[in-house]
Each structure stands twice: as structure tokens, then as C-alpha cells.
Tab-separated table of C-alpha atoms and ligand atoms in Angstrom:
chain	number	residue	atom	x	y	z
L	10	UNK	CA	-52.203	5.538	-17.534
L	11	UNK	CA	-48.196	5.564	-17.117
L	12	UNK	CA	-46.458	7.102	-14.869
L	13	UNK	CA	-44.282	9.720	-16.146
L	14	UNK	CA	-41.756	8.698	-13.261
L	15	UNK	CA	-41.072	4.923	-13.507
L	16	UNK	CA	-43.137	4.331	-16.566
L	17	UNK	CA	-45.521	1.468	-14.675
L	18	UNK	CA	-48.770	1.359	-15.870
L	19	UNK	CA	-52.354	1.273	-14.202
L	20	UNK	CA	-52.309	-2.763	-14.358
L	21	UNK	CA	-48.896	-3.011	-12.077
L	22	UNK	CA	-49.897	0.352	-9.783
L	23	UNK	CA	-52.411	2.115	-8.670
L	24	UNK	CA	-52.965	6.189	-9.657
L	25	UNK	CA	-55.447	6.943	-6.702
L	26	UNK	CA	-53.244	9.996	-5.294
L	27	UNK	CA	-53.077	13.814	-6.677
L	28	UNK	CA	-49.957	15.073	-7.806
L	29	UNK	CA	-49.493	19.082	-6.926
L	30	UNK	CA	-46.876	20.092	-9.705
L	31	UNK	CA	-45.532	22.400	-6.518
L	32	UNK	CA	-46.249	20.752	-3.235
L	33	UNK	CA	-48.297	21.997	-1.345
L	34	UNK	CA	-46.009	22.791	1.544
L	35	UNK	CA	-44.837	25.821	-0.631
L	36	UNK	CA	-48.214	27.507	-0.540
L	37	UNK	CA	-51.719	26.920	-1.193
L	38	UNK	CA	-53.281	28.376	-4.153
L	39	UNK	CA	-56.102	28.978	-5.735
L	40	UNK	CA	-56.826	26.628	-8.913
L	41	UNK	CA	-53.597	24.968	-7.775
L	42	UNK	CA	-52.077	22.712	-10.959
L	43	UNK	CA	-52.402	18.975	-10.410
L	44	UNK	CA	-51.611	16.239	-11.990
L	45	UNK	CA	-54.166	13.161	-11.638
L	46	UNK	CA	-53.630	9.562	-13.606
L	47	UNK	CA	-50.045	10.844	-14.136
L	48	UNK	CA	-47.857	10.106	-11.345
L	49	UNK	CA	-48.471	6.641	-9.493
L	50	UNK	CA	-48.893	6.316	-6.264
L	51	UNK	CA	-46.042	5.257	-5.127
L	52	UNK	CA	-44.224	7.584	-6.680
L	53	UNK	CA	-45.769	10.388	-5.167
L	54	UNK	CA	-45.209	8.885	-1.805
L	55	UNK	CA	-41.438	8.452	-2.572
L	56	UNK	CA	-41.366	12.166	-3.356
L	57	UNK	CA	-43.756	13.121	-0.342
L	58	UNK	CA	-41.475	11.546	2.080
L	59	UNK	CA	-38.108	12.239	0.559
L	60	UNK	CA	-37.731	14.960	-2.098
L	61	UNK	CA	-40.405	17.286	-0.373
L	62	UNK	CA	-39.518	16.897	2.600
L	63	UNK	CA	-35.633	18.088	1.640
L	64	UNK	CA	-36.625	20.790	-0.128
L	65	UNK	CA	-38.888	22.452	2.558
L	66	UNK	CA	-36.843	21.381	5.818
L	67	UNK	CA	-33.231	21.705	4.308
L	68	UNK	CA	-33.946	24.679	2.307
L	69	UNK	CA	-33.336	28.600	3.292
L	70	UNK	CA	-36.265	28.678	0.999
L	71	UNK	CA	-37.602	26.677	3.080
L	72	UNK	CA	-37.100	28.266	5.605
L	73	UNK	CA	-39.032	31.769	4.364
L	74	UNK	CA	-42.085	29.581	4.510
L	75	UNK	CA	-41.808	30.972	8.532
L	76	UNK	CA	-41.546	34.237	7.306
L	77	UNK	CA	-43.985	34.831	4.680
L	78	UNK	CA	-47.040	33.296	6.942
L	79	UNK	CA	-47.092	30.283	4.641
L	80	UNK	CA	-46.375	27.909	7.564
L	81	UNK	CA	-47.431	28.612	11.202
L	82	UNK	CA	-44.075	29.005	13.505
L	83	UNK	CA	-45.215	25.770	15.661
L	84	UNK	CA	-45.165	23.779	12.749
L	85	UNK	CA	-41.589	23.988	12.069
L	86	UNK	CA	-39.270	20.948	12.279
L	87	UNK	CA	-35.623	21.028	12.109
L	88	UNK	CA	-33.600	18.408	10.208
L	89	UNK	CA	-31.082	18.375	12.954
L	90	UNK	CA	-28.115	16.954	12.222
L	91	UNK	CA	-29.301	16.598	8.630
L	92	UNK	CA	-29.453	20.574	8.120
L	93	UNK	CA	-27.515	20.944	4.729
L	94	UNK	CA	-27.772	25.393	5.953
L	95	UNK	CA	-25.078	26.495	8.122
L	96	UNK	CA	-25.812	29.383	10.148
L	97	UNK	CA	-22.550	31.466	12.029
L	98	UNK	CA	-23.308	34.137	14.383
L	99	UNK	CA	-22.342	37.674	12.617
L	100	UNK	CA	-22.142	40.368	16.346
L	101	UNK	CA	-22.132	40.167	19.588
L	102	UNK	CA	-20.099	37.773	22.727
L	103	UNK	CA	-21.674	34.505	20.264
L	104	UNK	CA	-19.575	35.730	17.460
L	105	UNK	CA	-18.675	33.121	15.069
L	106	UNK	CA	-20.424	29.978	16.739
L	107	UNK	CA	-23.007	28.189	15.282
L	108	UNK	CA	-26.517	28.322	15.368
L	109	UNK	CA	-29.440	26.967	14.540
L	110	UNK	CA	-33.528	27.392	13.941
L	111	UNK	CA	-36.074	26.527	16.512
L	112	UNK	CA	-39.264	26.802	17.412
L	113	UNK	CA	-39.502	29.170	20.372
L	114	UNK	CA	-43.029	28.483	22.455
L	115	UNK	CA	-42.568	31.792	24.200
L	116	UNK	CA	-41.975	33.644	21.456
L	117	UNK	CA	-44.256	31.793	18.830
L	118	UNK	CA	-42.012	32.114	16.331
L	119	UNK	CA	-39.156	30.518	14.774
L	120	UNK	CA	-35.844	31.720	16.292
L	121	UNK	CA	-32.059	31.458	15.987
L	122	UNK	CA	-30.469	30.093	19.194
L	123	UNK	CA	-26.527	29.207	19.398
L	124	UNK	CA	-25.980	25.325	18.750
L	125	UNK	CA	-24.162	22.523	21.180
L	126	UNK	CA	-20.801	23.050	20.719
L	127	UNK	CA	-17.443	24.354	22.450
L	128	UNK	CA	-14.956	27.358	21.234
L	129	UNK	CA	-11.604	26.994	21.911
L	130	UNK	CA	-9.218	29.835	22.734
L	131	UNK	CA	-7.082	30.778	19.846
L	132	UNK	CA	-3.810	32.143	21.203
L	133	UNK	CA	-2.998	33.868	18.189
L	134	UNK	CA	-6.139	35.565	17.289
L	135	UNK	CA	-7.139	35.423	20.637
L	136	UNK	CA	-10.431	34.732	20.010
L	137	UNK	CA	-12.544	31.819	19.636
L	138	UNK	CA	-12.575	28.910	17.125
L	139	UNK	CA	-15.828	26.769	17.221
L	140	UNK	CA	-16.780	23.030	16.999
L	141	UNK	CA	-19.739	21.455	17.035
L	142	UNK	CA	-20.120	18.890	19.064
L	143	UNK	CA	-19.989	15.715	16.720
L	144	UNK	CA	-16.764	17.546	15.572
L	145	UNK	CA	-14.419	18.284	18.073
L	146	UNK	CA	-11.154	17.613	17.616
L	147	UNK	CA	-8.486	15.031	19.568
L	148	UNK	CA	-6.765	16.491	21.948
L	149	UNK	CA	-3.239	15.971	20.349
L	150	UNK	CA	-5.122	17.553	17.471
L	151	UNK	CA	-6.170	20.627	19.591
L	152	UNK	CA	-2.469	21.167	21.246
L	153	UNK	CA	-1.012	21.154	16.955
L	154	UNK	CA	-3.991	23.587	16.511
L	155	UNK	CA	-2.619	25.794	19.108
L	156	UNK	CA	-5.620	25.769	21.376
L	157	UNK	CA	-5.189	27.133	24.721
L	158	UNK	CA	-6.151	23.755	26.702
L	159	UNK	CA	-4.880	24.335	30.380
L	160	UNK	CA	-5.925	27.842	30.598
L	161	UNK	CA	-9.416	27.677	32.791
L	162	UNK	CA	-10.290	30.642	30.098
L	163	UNK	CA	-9.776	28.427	27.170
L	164	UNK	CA	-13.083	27.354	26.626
L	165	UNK	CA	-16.352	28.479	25.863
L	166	UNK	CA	-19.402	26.723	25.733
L	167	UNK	CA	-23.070	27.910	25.913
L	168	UNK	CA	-24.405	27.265	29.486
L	169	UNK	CA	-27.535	25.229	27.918
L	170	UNK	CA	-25.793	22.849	26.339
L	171	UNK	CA	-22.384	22.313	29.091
L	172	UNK	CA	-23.592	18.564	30.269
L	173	UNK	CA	-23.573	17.193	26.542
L	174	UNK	CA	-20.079	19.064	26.331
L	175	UNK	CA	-18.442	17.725	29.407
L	176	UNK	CA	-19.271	14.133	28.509
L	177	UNK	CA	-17.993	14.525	24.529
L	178	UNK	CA	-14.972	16.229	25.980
L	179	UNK	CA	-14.145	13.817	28.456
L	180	UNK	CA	-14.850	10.917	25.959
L	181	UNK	CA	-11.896	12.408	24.045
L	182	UNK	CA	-9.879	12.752	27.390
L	183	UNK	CA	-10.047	16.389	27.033
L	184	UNK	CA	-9.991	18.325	30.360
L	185	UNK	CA	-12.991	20.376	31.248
L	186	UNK	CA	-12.242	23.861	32.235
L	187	UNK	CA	-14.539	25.948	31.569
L	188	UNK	CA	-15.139	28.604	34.395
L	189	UNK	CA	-17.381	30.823	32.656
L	190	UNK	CA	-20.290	29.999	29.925
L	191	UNK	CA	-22.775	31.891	28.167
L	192	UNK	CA	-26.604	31.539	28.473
L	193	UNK	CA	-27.757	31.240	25.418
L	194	UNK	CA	-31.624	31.792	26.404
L	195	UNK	CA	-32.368	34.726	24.095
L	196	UNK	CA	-34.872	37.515	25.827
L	197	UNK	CA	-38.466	37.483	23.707
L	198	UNK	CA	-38.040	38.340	20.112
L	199	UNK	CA	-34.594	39.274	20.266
L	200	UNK	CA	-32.570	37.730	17.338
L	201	UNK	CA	-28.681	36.070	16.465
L	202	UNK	CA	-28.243	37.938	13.333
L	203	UNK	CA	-26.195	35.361	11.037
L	204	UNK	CA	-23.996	34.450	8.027
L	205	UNK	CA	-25.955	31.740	6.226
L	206	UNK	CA	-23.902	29.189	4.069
L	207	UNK	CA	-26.124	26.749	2.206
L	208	UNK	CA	-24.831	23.579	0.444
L	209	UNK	CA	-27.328	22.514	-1.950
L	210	UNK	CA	-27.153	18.514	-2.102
L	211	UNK	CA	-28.915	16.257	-4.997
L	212	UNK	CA	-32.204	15.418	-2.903
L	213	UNK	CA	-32.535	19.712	-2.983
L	214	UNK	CA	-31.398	19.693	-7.206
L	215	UNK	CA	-34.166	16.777	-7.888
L	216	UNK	CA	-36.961	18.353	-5.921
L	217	UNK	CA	-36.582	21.116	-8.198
L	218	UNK	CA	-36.181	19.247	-11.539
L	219	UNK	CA	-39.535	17.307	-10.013
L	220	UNK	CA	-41.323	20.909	-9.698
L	221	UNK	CA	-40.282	21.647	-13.309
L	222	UNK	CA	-41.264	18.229	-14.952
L	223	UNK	CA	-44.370	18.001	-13.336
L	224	UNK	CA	-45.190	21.456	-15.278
L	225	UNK	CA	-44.119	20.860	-18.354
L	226	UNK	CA	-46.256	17.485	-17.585
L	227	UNK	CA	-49.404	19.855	-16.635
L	228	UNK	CA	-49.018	21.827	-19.963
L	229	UNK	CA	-48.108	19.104	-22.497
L	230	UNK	CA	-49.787	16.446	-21.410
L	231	UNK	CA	-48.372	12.722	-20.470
L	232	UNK	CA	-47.685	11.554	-23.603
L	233	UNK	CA	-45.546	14.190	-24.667
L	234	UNK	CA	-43.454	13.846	-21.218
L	235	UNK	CA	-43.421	10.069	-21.867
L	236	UNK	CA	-40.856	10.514	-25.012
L	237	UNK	CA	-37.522	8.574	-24.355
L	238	UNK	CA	-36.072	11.806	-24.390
L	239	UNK	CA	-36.877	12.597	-20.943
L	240	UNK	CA	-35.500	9.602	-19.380
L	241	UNK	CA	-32.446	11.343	-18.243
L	242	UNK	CA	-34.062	13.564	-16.492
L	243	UNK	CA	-37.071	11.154	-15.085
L	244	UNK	CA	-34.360	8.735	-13.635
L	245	UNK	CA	-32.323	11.538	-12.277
L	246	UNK	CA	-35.001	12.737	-10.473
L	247	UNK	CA	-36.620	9.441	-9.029
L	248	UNK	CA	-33.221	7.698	-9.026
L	249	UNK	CA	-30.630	9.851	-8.339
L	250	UNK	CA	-28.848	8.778	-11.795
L	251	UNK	CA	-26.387	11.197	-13.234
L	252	UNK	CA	-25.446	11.857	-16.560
L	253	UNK	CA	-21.976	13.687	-17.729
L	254	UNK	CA	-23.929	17.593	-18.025
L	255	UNK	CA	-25.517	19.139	-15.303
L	256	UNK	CA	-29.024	19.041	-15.356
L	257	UNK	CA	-29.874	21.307	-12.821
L	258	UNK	CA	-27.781	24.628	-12.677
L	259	UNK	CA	-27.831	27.796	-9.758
L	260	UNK	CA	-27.778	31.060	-11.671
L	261	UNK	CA	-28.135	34.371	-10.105
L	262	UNK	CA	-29.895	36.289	-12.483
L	263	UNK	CA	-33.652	36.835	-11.876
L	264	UNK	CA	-36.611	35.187	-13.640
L	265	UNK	CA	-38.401	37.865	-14.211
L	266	UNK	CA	-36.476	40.446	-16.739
L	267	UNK	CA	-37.010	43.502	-14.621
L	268	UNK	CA	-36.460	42.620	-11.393
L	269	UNK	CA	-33.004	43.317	-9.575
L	270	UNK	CA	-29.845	40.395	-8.774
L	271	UNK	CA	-30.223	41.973	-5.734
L	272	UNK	CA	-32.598	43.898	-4.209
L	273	UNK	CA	-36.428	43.663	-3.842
L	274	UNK	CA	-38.295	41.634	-5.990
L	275	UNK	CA	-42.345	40.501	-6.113
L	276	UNK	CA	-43.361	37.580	-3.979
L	277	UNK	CA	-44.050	34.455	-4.856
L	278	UNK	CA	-42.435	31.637	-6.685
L	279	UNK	CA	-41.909	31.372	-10.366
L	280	UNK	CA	-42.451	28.310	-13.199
L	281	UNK	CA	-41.236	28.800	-16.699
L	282	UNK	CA	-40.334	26.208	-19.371
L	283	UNK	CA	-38.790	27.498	-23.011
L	284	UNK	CA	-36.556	26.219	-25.295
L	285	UNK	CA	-33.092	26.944	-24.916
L	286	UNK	CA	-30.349	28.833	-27.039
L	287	UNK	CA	-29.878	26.069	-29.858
L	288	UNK	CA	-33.847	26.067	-30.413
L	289	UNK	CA	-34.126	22.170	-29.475
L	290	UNK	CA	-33.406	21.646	-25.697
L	291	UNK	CA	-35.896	21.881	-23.272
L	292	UNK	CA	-35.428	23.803	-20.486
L	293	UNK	CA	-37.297	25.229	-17.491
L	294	UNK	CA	-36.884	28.292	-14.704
L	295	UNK	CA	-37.988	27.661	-11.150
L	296	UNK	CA	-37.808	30.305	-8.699
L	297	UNK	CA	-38.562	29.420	-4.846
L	298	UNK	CA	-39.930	33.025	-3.087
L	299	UNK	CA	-38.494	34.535	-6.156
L	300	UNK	CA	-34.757	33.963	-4.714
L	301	UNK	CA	-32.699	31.614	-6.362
L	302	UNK	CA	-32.967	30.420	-9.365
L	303	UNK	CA	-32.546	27.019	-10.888
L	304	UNK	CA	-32.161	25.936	-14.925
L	305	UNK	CA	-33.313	22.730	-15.309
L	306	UNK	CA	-32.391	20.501	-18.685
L	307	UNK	CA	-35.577	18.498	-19.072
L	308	UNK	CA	-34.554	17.438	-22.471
L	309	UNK	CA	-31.094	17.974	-24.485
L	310	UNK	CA	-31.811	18.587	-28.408
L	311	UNK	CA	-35.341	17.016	-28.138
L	312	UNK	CA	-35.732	14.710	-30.886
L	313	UNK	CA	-39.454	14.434	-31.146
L	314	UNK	CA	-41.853	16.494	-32.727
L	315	UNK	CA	-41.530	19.810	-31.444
L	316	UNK	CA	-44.213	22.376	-29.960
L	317	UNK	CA	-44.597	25.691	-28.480
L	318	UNK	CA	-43.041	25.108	-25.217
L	319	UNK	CA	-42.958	28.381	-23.938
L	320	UNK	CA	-44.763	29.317	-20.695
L	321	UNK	CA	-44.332	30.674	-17.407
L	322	UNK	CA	-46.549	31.313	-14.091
L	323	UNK	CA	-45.775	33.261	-10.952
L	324	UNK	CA	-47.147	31.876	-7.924
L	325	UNK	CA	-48.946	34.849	-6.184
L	326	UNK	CA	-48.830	35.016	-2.219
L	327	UNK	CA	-50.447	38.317	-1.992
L	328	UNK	CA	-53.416	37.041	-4.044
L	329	UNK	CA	-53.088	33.126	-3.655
L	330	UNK	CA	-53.611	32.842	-7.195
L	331	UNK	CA	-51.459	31.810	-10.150
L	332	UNK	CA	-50.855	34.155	-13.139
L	333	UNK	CA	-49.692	33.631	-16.016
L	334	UNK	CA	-46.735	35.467	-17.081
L	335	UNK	CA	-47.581	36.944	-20.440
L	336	UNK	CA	-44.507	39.867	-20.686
L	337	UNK	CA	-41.557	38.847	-23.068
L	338	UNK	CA	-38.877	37.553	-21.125
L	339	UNK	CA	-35.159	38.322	-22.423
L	340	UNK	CA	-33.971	35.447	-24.182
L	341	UNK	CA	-30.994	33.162	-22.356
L	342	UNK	CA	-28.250	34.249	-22.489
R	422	LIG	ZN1	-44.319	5.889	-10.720
């Protein structure tokens, strides 16, 4: 046994744990591919504890787990100040401020809720800029901005959160004067309808290329994932180590050759692995709730002996199950 990660063998490290080629936190399904004598142990646990946990918590994919019954609302953890998803408010007095996801006990379910932070008065659009609370400007910096400061209107900060405001403020020697707030408490169910901005960051790009090695893994086999060929991508995944092409791309085209860009498409998440344009790469599709989609370069111009590479599976919520996807799919283009 060698690990198809950091290329130990059984005699260094033990191979006691199961691999899920998708983790588990993205679904359970029935027949689920695994990988067992293939990844080490500690391996797996560096991915468990790192990758994973990026690509479920700092994911809007991620986040759809809530929404698609795959994870129960009180399970859901924020990653705080870690949150690579930016959420702005899109209507109403909150307008522009930031928000964030919680877990609301009342409500038993996830909801958006405006974030610590303090809007100042613009005076020439007359409305308010916002800053979170780690990021609030000097006050010099707030006068050159052109921030109302001495008017008592000036401010605006949501009622929950005014205590952890005062003291930031006043450690920058900036005068409270906030008259009026805004409770943020939301009444049951009601929702902060938002502009997301995600920033995908490397730990979110190797989680991916992980989820498409590990199938090419399940379908080849370990020996053929153990050519020298894929060290590029092994070492960018468990190392972070770059090379001068991207290996993981964002495209906006769909799997799947007849669904939409946008619009409705079927549920589930999608695997696929093919060779690419010049007949020698290796590359694969993964799909997340059949949103986004990611190329991955598991191997450029493959130099060992080639074989029929070319598979894909849909993960299924409706059924739990995993089908194989047998329609011709348009070539890359
Ligand atoms: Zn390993």
C-alpha cells in the first residue's frame, strides 16, 4: 500500500481509515465510493480537519447543505472571521451592511442577521458607508473620507452589537454619537435578502482537486494514480505547491450538456474525468449542488500508458444514489 498523497508506504504509516472520494459532509449516499488501503491515515486526517472543513464551512456550496436538508440547521457552524463569503444587505433600512449566517434557535433554521459593525454618514451620497468592526477606519482617515463625525446622526450601528462598537470606536479615539440604532433581531422566518460575493481561496481550489483525484483514484486504481505524472497535482493538493498553469479553473458553463448557465438545473453534485482537447491531459469536472463548476488538470500530456479515462457520476439527492452518467457529453471546448 502507498498512499497516493505523500507516497509513504504501509511500513512508515498506517491505512486503518476510509477515504470517501466526496466527504461525507456533502451527502450520504447509497454505495458511496471509497477508497480503502489508498490514502494513509494521516492524510485523511489532514484533509478531514483542513480541506473539508473549508470547503463545507467557507463555501456558498456549503452553505446549500442548510437548504437542501443535507445538514440539520443546528448543526451549522460559522467560520467567523474566517468566512471567505461576503454577504451585503440588498433592501430595506440595513441596506448595504454586512451580514452574516447563523443558527437561529427560534427559528430552527439558518438565518441571515446584520454583522458587528458601524455605517458612517456619507455627506455626499447621504447615505451610509459600512465597516466592520476589525476594519474601521482612523479617525483622520474618516474626516479625508468625508464622514459626517460630529453630527449625532452620523452613525449607525445595529443595537445588538453597540457595546463592542463603543469600545473599538473609542480605542481609535473616535467619538460615539450614535442617538439612534437599529435592532437587528429579525421577527421568525423573516429574511435579509443579500448580494453574495465569494472569494474562492486555495484551501477551497484543493478540496476540489482532492474530490477529483480521489475519483479518478476509485476508477483507475492506485497504481495508475501513483505515476510521477500526478505529482503536481498530489503536492498541490496536500501541500499547497504551485506550478506556473492553473490547475484548478471556475468555468460557468454546466456539466451536464443540457442544462442551462443559468436557470434550473437537477440536484445533486457531479464527478467527471476525460481527457482534454490535445487527447493526452487528464482532466476532471466537479460540480458542488450542480452550481459551479471546477476543471481540474490532474495530469498535463500524461506520459504513461494511456486508458479510457472517460467517466462521469451525478450524485443523486432525490434518490441518494449515484448514477452513472452514460449520455454523450459535448466535447471541451
Ligand atoms: Zn499519505
Amino acid at each position: 500500500m502507498t498512499c497516493i498523497y505523500c507516497l509513504k508506504d504501509e511500513k512508515s504509516i498506517p491505512f486503518k481509515k476510509t477515504e470517501h472520494v466526496l466527504s461525507q459532509s456533502f451527502g450520504l449516499f447509497e454505495n458511496n465510493f471509497t477508497l480503502n488501503g489508498v490514502v494513509c491515515d494521516s492524510c485523511n486526517q489532514y484533509f478531514g480537519d483542513n480541506l473539508e472543513l473549508d470547503l463545507a464551512r467557507g463555501t456558498l456550496e456549503g452553505g446549500f447543505r442548510f437548504e437542501h436538508g443535507i445538514k440539520e440547521p443546528k448543526e451549522f457552524k460559522s467560520l467567523g472571521k474566517r468566512d471567505p463569503v461576503i454577504r451585503k444587505v440588498d433592501e430595506g433600512p440595513w441596506k448595504g451592511a454586512y451580514a452574516y449566517k447563523i443558527y437561529s434557535e427560534t427559528d430552527d433554521a439558518v438565518v441571515i442577521i446584520p454583522a458587528p459593525q458601524v455605517g458612517f454618514l456619507n455627506k455626499a451620497t447621504n447615505g451610509f458607508d459600512y465597516y466592520l468592526i476589525d476594519n474601521i477606519p482612523d479617525l483622520s482617515e474618516l474626516r479625508q473620507k468625508g464622514y459626517d463625525i460630529d453630527n449625532p446622526k452620523g452613525m449607525f450601528v445595529p443595537l445588538k452589537h453597540v457595546k463592542a462598537i463603543k469600545k473599538a470606536l473609542n480605542e481609535k479615539g473616535i467619538p460615539f454619537k450614535m442617538t439612534e440604532g437599529l435592532d437587528c433581531s429579525l421577527q421568525n422566518g423573516q429574511q435579509l435578502k443579500c448580494k453574495v460575493k465569494g472569494s474562492i481561496d486555495d484551501k477551497i481550489m484543493r478540496g476540489v482537486a482532492k474530490i477529483a483525484f480521489n475519483y479518478l483514484a476509485f476508477w483507475q486504481g492506485s497504481e495508475f494514480v501513483l505515476h510521477k505524472d500526478f505529482d503536481i497535482i498530489r503536492k498541490f493538493i496536500l501541500k499547497d505547491e504551485k506550478t506556473d498553469y492553473p490547475l484548478v479553473r471556475i468555468i460557468d458553463k454546466p456539466i451536464l450538456g443540457d442544462e442551462p448557465i443559468v436557470g434550473k438545473r437537477r440536484l445533486g453534485h457531479i464527478v467527471t474525468t476525460n481527457l482534454a482537447k490535445d487527447g493526452i491531459s487528464i482532466m476532471s469536472g466537479v460540480s458542488l449542488f450542480n452550481w459551479m463548476t471546477y476543471n481540474i488538470c490532474l495530469a498535463r500530456e500524461f506520459s504513461g500508458v494511456h486508458k479510457d479515462i472517460k467517466k462521469g457520476h451525478f450524485f443523486d439527492f432525490n434518490s441518494h444514489t449515484i448514477l452513472e452518467l452514460t449520455t454523450e457529453r459535448p466535447s471541451e471546448s
